mmCIF file with all atom_site columns, C-alpha atoms in Angstrom:
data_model
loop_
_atom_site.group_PDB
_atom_site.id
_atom_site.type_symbol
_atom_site.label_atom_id
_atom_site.label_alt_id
_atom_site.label_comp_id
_atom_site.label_asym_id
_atom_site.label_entity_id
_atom_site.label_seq_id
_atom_site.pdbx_PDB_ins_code
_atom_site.Cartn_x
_atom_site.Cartn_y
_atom_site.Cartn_z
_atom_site.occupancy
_atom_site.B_iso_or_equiv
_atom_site.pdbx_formal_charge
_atom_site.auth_seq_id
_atom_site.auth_comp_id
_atom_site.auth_asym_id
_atom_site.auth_atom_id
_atom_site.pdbx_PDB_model_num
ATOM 1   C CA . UNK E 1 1   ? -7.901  11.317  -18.491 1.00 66.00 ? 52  UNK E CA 1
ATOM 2   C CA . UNK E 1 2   ? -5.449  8.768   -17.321 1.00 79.00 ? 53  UNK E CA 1
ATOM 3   C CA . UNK E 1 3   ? -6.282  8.390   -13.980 1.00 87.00 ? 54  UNK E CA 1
ATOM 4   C CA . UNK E 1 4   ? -5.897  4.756   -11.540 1.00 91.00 ? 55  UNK E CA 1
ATOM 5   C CA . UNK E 1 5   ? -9.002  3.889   -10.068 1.00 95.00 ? 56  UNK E CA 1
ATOM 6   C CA . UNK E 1 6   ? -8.695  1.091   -7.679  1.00 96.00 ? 57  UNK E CA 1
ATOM 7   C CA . UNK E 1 7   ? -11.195 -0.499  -5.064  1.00 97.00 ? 58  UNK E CA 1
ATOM 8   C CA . UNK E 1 8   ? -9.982  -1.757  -1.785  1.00 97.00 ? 59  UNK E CA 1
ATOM 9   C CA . UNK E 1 9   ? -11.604 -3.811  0.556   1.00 96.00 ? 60  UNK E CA 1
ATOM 10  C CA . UNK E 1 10  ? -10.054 -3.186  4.212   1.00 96.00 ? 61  UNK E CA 1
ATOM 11  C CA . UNK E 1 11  ? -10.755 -2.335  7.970   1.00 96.00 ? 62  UNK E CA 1
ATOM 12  C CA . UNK E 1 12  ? -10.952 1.395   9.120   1.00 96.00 ? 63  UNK E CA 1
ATOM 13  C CA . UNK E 1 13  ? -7.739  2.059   11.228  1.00 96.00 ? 64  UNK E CA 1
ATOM 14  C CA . UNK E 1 14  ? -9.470  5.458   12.718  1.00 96.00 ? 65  UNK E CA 1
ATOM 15  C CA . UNK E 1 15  ? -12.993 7.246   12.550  1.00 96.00 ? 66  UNK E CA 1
ATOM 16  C CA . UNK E 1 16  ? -14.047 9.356   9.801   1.00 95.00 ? 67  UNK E CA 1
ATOM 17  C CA . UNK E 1 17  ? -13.400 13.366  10.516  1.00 95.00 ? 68  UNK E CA 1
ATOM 18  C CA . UNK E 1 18  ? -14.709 16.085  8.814   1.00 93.00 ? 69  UNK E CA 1
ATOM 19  C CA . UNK E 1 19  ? -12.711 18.945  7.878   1.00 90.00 ? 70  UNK E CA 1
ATOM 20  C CA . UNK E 1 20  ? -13.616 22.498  6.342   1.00 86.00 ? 71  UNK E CA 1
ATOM 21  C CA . UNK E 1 21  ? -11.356 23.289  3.679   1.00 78.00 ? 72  UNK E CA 1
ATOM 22  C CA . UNK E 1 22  ? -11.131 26.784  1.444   1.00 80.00 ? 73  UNK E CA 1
ATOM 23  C CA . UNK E 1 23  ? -14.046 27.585  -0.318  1.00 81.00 ? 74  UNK E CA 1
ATOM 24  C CA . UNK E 1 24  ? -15.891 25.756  2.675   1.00 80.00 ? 75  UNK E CA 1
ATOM 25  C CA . UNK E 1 25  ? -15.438 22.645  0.913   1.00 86.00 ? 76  UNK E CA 1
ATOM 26  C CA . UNK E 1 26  ? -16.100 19.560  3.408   1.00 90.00 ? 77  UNK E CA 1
ATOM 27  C CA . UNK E 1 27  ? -13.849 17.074  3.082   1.00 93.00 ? 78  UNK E CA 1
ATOM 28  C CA . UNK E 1 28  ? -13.915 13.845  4.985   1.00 95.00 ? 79  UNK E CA 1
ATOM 29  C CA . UNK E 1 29  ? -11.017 11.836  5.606   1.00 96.00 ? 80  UNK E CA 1
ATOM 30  C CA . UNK E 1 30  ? -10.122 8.449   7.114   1.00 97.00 ? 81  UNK E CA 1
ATOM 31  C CA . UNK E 1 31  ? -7.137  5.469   7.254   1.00 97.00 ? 82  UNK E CA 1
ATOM 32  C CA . UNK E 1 32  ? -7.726  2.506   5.660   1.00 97.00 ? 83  UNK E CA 1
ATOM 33  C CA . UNK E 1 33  ? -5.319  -0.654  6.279   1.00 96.00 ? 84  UNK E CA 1
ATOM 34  C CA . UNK E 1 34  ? -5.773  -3.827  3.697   1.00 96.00 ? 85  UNK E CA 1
ATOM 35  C CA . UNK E 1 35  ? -3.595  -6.893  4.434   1.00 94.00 ? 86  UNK E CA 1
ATOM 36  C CA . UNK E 1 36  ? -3.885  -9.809  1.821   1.00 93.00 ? 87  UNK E CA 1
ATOM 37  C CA . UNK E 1 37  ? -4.078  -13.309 3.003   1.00 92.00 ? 88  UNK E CA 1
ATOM 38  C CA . UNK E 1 38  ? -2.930  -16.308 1.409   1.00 91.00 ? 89  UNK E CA 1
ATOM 39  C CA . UNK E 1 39  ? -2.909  -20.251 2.159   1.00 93.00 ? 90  UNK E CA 1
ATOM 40  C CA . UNK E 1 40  ? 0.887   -21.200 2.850   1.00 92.00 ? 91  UNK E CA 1
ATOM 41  C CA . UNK E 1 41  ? 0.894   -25.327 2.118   1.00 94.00 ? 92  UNK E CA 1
ATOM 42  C CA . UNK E 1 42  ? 4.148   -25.533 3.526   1.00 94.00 ? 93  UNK E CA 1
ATOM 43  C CA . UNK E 1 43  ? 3.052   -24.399 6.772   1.00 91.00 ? 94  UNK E CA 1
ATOM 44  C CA . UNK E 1 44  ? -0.637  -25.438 6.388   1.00 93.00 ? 95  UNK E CA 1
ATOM 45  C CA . UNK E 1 45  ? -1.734  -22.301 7.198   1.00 94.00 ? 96  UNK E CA 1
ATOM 46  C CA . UNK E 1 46  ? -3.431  -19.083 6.546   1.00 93.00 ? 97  UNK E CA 1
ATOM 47  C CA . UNK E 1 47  ? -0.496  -16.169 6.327   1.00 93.00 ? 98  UNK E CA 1
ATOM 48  C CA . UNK E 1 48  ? -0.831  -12.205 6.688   1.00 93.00 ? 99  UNK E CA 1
ATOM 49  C CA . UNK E 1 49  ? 0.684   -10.193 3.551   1.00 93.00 ? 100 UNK E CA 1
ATOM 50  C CA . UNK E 1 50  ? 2.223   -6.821  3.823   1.00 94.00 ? 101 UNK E CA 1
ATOM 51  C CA . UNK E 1 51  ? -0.099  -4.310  5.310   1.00 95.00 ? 102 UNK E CA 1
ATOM 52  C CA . UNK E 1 52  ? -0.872  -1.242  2.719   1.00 95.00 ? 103 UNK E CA 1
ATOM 53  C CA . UNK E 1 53  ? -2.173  1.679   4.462   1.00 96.00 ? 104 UNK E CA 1
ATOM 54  C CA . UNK E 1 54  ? -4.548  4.031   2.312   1.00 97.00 ? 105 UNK E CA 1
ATOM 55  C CA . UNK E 1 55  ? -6.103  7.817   3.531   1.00 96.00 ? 106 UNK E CA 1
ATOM 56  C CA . UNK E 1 56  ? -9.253  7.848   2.115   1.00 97.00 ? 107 UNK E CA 1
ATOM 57  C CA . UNK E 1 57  ? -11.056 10.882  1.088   1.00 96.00 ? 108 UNK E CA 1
ATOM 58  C CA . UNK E 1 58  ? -14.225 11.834  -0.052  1.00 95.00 ? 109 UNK E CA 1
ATOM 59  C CA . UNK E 1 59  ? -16.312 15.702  -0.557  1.00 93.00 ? 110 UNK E CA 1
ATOM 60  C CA . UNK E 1 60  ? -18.916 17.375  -0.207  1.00 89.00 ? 111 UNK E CA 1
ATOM 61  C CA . UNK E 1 61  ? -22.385 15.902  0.921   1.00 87.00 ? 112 UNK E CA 1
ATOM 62  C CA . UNK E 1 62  ? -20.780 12.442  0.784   1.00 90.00 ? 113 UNK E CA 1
ATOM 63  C CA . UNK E 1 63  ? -18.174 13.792  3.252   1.00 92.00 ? 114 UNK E CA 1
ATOM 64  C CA . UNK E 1 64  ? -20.797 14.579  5.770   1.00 89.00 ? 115 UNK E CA 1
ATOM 65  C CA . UNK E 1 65  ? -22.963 11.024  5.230   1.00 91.00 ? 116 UNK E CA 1
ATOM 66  C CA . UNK E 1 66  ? -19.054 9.144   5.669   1.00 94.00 ? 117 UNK E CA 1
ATOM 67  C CA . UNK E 1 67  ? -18.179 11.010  8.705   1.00 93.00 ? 118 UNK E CA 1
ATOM 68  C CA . UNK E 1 68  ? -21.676 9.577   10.348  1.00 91.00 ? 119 UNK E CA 1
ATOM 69  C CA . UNK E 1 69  ? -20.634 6.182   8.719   1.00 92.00 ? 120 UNK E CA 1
ATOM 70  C CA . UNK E 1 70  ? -17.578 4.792   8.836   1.00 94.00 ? 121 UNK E CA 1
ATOM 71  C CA . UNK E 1 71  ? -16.345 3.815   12.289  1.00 94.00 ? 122 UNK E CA 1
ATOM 72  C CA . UNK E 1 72  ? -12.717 2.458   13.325  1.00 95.00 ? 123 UNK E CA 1
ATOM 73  C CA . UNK E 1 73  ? -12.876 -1.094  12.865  1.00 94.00 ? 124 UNK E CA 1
ATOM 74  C CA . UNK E 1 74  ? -15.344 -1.250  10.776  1.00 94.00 ? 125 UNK E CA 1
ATOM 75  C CA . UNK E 1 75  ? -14.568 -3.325  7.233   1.00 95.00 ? 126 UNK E CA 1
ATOM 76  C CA . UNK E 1 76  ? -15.051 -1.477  4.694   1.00 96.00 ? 127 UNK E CA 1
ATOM 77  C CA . UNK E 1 77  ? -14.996 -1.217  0.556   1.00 97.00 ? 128 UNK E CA 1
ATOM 78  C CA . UNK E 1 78  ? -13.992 1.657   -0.753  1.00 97.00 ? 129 UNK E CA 1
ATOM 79  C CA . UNK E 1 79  ? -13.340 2.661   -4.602  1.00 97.00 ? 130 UNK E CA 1
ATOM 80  C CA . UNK E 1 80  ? -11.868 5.803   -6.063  1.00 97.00 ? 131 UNK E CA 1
ATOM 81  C CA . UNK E 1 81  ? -8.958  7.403   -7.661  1.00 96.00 ? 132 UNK E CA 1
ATOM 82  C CA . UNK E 1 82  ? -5.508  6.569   -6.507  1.00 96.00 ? 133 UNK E CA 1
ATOM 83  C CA . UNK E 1 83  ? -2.688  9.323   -5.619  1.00 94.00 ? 134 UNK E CA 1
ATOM 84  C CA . UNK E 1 84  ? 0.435   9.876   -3.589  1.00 92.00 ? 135 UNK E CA 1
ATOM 85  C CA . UNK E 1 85  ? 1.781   12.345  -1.588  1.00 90.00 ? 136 UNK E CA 1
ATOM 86  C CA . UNK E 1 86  ? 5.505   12.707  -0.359  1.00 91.00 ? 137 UNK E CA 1
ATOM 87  C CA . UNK E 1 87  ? 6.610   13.766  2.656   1.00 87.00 ? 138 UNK E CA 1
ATOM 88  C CA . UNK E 1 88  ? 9.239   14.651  5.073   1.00 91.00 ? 139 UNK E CA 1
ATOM 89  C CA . UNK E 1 89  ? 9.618   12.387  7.827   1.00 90.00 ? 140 UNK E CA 1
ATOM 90  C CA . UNK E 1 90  ? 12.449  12.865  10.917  1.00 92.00 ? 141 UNK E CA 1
ATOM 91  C CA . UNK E 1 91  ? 13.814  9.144   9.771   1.00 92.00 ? 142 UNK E CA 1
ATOM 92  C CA . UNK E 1 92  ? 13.202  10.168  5.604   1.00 92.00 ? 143 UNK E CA 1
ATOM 93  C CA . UNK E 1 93  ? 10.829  10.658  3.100   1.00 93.00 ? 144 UNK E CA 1
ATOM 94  C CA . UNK E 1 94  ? 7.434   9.181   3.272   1.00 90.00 ? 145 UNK E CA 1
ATOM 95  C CA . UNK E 1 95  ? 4.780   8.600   0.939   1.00 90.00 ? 146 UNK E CA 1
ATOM 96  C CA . UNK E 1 96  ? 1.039   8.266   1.492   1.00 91.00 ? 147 UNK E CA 1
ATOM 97  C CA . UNK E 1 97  ? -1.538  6.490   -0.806  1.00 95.00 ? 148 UNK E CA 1
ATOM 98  C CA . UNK E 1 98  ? -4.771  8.286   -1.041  1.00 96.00 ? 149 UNK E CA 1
ATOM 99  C CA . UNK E 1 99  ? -7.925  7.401   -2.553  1.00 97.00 ? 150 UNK E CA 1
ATOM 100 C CA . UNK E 1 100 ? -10.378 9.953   -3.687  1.00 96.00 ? 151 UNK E CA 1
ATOM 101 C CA . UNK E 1 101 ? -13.374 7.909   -2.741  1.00 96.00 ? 152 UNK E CA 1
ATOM 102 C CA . UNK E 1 102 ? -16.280 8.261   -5.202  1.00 95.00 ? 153 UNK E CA 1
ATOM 103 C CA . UNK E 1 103 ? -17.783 5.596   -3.171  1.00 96.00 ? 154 UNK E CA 1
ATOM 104 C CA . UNK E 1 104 ? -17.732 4.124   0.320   1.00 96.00 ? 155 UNK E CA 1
ATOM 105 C CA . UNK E 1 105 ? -19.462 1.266   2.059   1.00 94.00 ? 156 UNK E CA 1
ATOM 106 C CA . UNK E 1 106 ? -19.349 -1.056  4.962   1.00 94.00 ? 157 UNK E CA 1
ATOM 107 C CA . UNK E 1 107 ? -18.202 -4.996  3.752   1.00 94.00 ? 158 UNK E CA 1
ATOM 108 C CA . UNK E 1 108 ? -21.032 -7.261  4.091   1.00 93.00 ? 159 UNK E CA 1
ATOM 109 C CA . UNK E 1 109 ? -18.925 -10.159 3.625   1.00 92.00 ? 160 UNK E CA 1
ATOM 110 C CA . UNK E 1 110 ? -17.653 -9.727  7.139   1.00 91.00 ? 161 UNK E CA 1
ATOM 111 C CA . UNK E 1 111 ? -20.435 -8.645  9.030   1.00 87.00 ? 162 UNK E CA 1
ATOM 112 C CA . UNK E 1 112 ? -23.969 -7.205  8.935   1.00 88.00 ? 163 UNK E CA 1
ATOM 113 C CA . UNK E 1 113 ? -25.821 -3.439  8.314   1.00 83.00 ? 164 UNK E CA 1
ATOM 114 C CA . UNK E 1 114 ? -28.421 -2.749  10.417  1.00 82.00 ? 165 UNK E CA 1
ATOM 115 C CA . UNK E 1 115 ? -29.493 0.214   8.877   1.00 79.00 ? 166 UNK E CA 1
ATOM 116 C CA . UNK E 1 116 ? -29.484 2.217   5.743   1.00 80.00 ? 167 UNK E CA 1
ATOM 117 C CA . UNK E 1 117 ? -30.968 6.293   5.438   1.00 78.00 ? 168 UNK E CA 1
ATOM 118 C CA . UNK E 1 118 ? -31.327 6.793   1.670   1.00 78.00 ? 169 UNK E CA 1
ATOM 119 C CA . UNK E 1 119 ? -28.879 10.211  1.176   1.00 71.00 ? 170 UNK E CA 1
ATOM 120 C CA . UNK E 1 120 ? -30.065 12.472  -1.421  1.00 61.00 ? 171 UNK E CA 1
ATOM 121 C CA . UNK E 1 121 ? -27.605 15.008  -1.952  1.00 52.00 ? 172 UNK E CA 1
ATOM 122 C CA . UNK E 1 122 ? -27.802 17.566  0.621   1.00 53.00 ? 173 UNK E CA 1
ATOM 123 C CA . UNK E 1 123 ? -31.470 16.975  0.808   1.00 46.00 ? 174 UNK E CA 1
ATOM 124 C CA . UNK E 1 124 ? -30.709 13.754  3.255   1.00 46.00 ? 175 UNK E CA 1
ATOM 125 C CA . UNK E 1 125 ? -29.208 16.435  5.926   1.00 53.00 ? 176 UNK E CA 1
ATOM 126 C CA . UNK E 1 126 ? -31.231 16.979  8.963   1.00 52.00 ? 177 UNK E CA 1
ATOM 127 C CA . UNK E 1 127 ? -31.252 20.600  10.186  1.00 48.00 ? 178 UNK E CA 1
ATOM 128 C CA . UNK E 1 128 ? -28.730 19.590  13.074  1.00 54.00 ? 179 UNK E CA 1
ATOM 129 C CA . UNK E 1 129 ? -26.266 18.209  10.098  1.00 54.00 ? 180 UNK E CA 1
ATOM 130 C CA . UNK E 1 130 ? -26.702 21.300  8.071   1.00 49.00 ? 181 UNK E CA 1
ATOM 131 C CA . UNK E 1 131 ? -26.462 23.434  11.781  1.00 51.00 ? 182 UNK E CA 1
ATOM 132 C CA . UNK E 1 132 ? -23.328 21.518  12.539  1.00 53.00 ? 183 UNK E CA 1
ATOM 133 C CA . UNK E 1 133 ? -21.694 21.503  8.903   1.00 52.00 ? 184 UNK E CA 1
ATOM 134 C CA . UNK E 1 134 ? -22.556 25.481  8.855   1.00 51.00 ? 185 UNK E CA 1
ATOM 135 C CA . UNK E 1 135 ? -21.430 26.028  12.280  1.00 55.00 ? 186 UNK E CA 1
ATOM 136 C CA . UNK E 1 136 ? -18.042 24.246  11.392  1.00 52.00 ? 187 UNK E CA 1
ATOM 137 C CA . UNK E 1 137 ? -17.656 26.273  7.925   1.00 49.00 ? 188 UNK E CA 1
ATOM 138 C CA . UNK E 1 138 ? -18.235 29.456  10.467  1.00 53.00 ? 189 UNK E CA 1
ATOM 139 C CA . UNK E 1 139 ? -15.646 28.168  13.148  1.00 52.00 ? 190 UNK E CA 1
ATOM 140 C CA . UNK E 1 140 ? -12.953 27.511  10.172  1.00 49.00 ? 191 UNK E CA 1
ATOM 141 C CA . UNK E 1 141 ? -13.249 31.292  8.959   1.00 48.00 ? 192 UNK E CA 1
ATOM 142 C CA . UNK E 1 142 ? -13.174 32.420  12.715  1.00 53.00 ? 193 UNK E CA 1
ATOM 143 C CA . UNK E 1 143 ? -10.088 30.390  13.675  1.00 49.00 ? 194 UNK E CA 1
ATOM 144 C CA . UNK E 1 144 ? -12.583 28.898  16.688  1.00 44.00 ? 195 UNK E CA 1
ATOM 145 C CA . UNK E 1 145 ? -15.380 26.692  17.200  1.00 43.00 ? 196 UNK E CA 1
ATOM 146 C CA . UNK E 1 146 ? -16.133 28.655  20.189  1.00 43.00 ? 197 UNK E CA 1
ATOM 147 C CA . UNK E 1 147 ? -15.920 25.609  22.783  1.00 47.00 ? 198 UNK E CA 1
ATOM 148 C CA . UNK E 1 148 ? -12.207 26.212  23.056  1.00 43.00 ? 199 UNK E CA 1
ATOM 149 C CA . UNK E 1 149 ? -11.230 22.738  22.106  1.00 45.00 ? 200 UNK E CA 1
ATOM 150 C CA . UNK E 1 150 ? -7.853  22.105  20.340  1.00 43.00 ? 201 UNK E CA 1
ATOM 151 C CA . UNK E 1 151 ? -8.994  21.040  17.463  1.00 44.00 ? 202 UNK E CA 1
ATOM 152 C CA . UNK E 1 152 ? -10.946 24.030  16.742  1.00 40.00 ? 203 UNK E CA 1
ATOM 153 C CA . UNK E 1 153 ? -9.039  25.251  13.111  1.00 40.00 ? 204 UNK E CA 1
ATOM 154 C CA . UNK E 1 154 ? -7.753  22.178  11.729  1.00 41.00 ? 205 UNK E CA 1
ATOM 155 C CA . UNK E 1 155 ? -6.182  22.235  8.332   1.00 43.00 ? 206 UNK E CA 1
ATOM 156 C CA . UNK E 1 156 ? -7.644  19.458  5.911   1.00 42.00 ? 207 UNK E CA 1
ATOM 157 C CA . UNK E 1 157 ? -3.577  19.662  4.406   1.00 43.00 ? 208 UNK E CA 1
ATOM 158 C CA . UNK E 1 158 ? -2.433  18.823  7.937   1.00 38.00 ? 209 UNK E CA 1
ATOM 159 C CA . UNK E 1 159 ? -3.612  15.268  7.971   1.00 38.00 ? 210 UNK E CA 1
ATOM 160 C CA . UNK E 1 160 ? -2.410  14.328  4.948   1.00 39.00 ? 211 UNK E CA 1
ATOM 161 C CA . UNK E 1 161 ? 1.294   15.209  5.991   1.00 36.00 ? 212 UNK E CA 1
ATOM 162 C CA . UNK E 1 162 ? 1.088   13.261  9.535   1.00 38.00 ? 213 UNK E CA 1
ATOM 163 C CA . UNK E 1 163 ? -1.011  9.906   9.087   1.00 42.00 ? 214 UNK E CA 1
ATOM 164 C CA . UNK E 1 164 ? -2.729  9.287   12.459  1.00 47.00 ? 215 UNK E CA 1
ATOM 165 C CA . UNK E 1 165 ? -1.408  6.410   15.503  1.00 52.00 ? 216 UNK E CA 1
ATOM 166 C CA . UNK E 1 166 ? -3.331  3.207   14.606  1.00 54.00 ? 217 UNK E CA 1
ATOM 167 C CA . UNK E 1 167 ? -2.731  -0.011  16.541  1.00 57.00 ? 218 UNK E CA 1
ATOM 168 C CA . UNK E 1 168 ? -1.669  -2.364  13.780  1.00 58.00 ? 219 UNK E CA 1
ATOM 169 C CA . UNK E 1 169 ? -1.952  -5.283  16.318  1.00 60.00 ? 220 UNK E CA 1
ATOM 170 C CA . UNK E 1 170 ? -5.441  -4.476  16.849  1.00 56.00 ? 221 UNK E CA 1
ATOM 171 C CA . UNK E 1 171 ? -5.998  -4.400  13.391  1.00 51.00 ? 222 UNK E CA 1
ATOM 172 C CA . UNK E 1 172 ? -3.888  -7.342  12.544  1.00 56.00 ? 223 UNK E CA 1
ATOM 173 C CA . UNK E 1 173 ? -5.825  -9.796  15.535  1.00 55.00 ? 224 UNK E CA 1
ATOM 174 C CA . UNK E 1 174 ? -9.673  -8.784  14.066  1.00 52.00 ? 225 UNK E CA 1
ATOM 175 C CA . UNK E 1 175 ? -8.011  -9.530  10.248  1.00 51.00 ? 226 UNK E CA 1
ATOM 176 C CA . UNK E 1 176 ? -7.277  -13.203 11.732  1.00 54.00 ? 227 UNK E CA 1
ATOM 177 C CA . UNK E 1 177 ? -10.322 -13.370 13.666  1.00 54.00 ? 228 UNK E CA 1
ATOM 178 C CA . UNK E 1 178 ? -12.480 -13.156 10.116  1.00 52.00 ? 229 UNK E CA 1
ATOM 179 C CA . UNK E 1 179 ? -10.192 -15.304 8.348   1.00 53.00 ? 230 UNK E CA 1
ATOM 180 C CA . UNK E 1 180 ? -11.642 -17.965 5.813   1.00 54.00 ? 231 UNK E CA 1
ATOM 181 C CA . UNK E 1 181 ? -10.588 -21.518 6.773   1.00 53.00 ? 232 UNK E CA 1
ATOM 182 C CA . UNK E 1 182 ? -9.151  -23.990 4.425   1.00 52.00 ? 233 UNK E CA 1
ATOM 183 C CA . UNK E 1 183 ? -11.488 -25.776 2.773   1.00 52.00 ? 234 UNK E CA 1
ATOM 184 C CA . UNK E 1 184 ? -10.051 -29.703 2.361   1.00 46.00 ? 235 UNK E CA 1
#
């Protein structure tokens, strides 16, 4: 198949959040924002490129150990297969780049890990994840979660129409904050 597989290296712009879709597929989903940098000489100094913003979404078991992962602000690497999606905006069409992630992982060029659980298929879930996962699949079929919170149906098609708030300033200050230095 002719497919674009791309990795990006980034920072998560929101948490990872699990979604039931039909079938009682999981599906995970997250924003991803990755601004190039380059050394201006003119200016002598480092300069922030266009920001490209990315959902990123992965299935399955690896949907529930990336929900428990990734973290907003977190920099992350994430490879997979790249689509698009058009929408309607009120000021025009729109169109989203998504990545089906085949894999996902924090970027240890910018910071550390502390901890790594091995996941083995669905054999790495504890009987809470399983419990929550099941009682989410349940909840989607019943239109209810049963703790009457908004969210309690939410329709994995939903987010992909309506990307979430992010503060690109926040974003943008911690991208300076880890910028390399020119080396003289």
């Amino acid at each position: 198949m002719n497919e674009l597989t791309i990795t990006v290296t980034g920072w998560a712009a929101s948490d990872a959040k699990l979604f039931v879709g039909q079938g009682d597929l999981a599906l995970t989903s997250f924003r991803l924002a990755s601004t190039p940098r380059y050394f201006d000489r003119e200016k002598s100094a480092w300069v922030d490129g266009v920001t490209e913003w990315f959902t990123v979404r992965t299935f399955r078991s690896a949907a529930i150990t990336v929900e428990k992962s990734i973290k907003k602000g977190m920099p992350v690497v994430v490879t997979g297969r790249l689509r698009t999606s058009t929408w309607e905006a009120k000021d025009g069409p729109r169109v989203d780049h998504i990545i089906d992630a085949t894999a996902v992982g924090p970027d240890c060029t910018r910071g550390l890990v502390n901890a790594f659980s091995r996941a083995v298929g669905d054999a790495s879930m504890t009987t809470a994840d399983v419990s929550a996962a099941a009682g989410a699949i349940e909840a989607s079929h019943e239109g209810a979660s049963g703790d009457g919170s908004a969210d309690d149906a939410v329709d994995a098609s939903a987010f992909e129409t309506e990307p979430p708030d992010v503060d690109e300033d926040e974003l943008a200050a911690t991208d300076a904050e880890d910028a390399p230095q020119p080396a003289y």
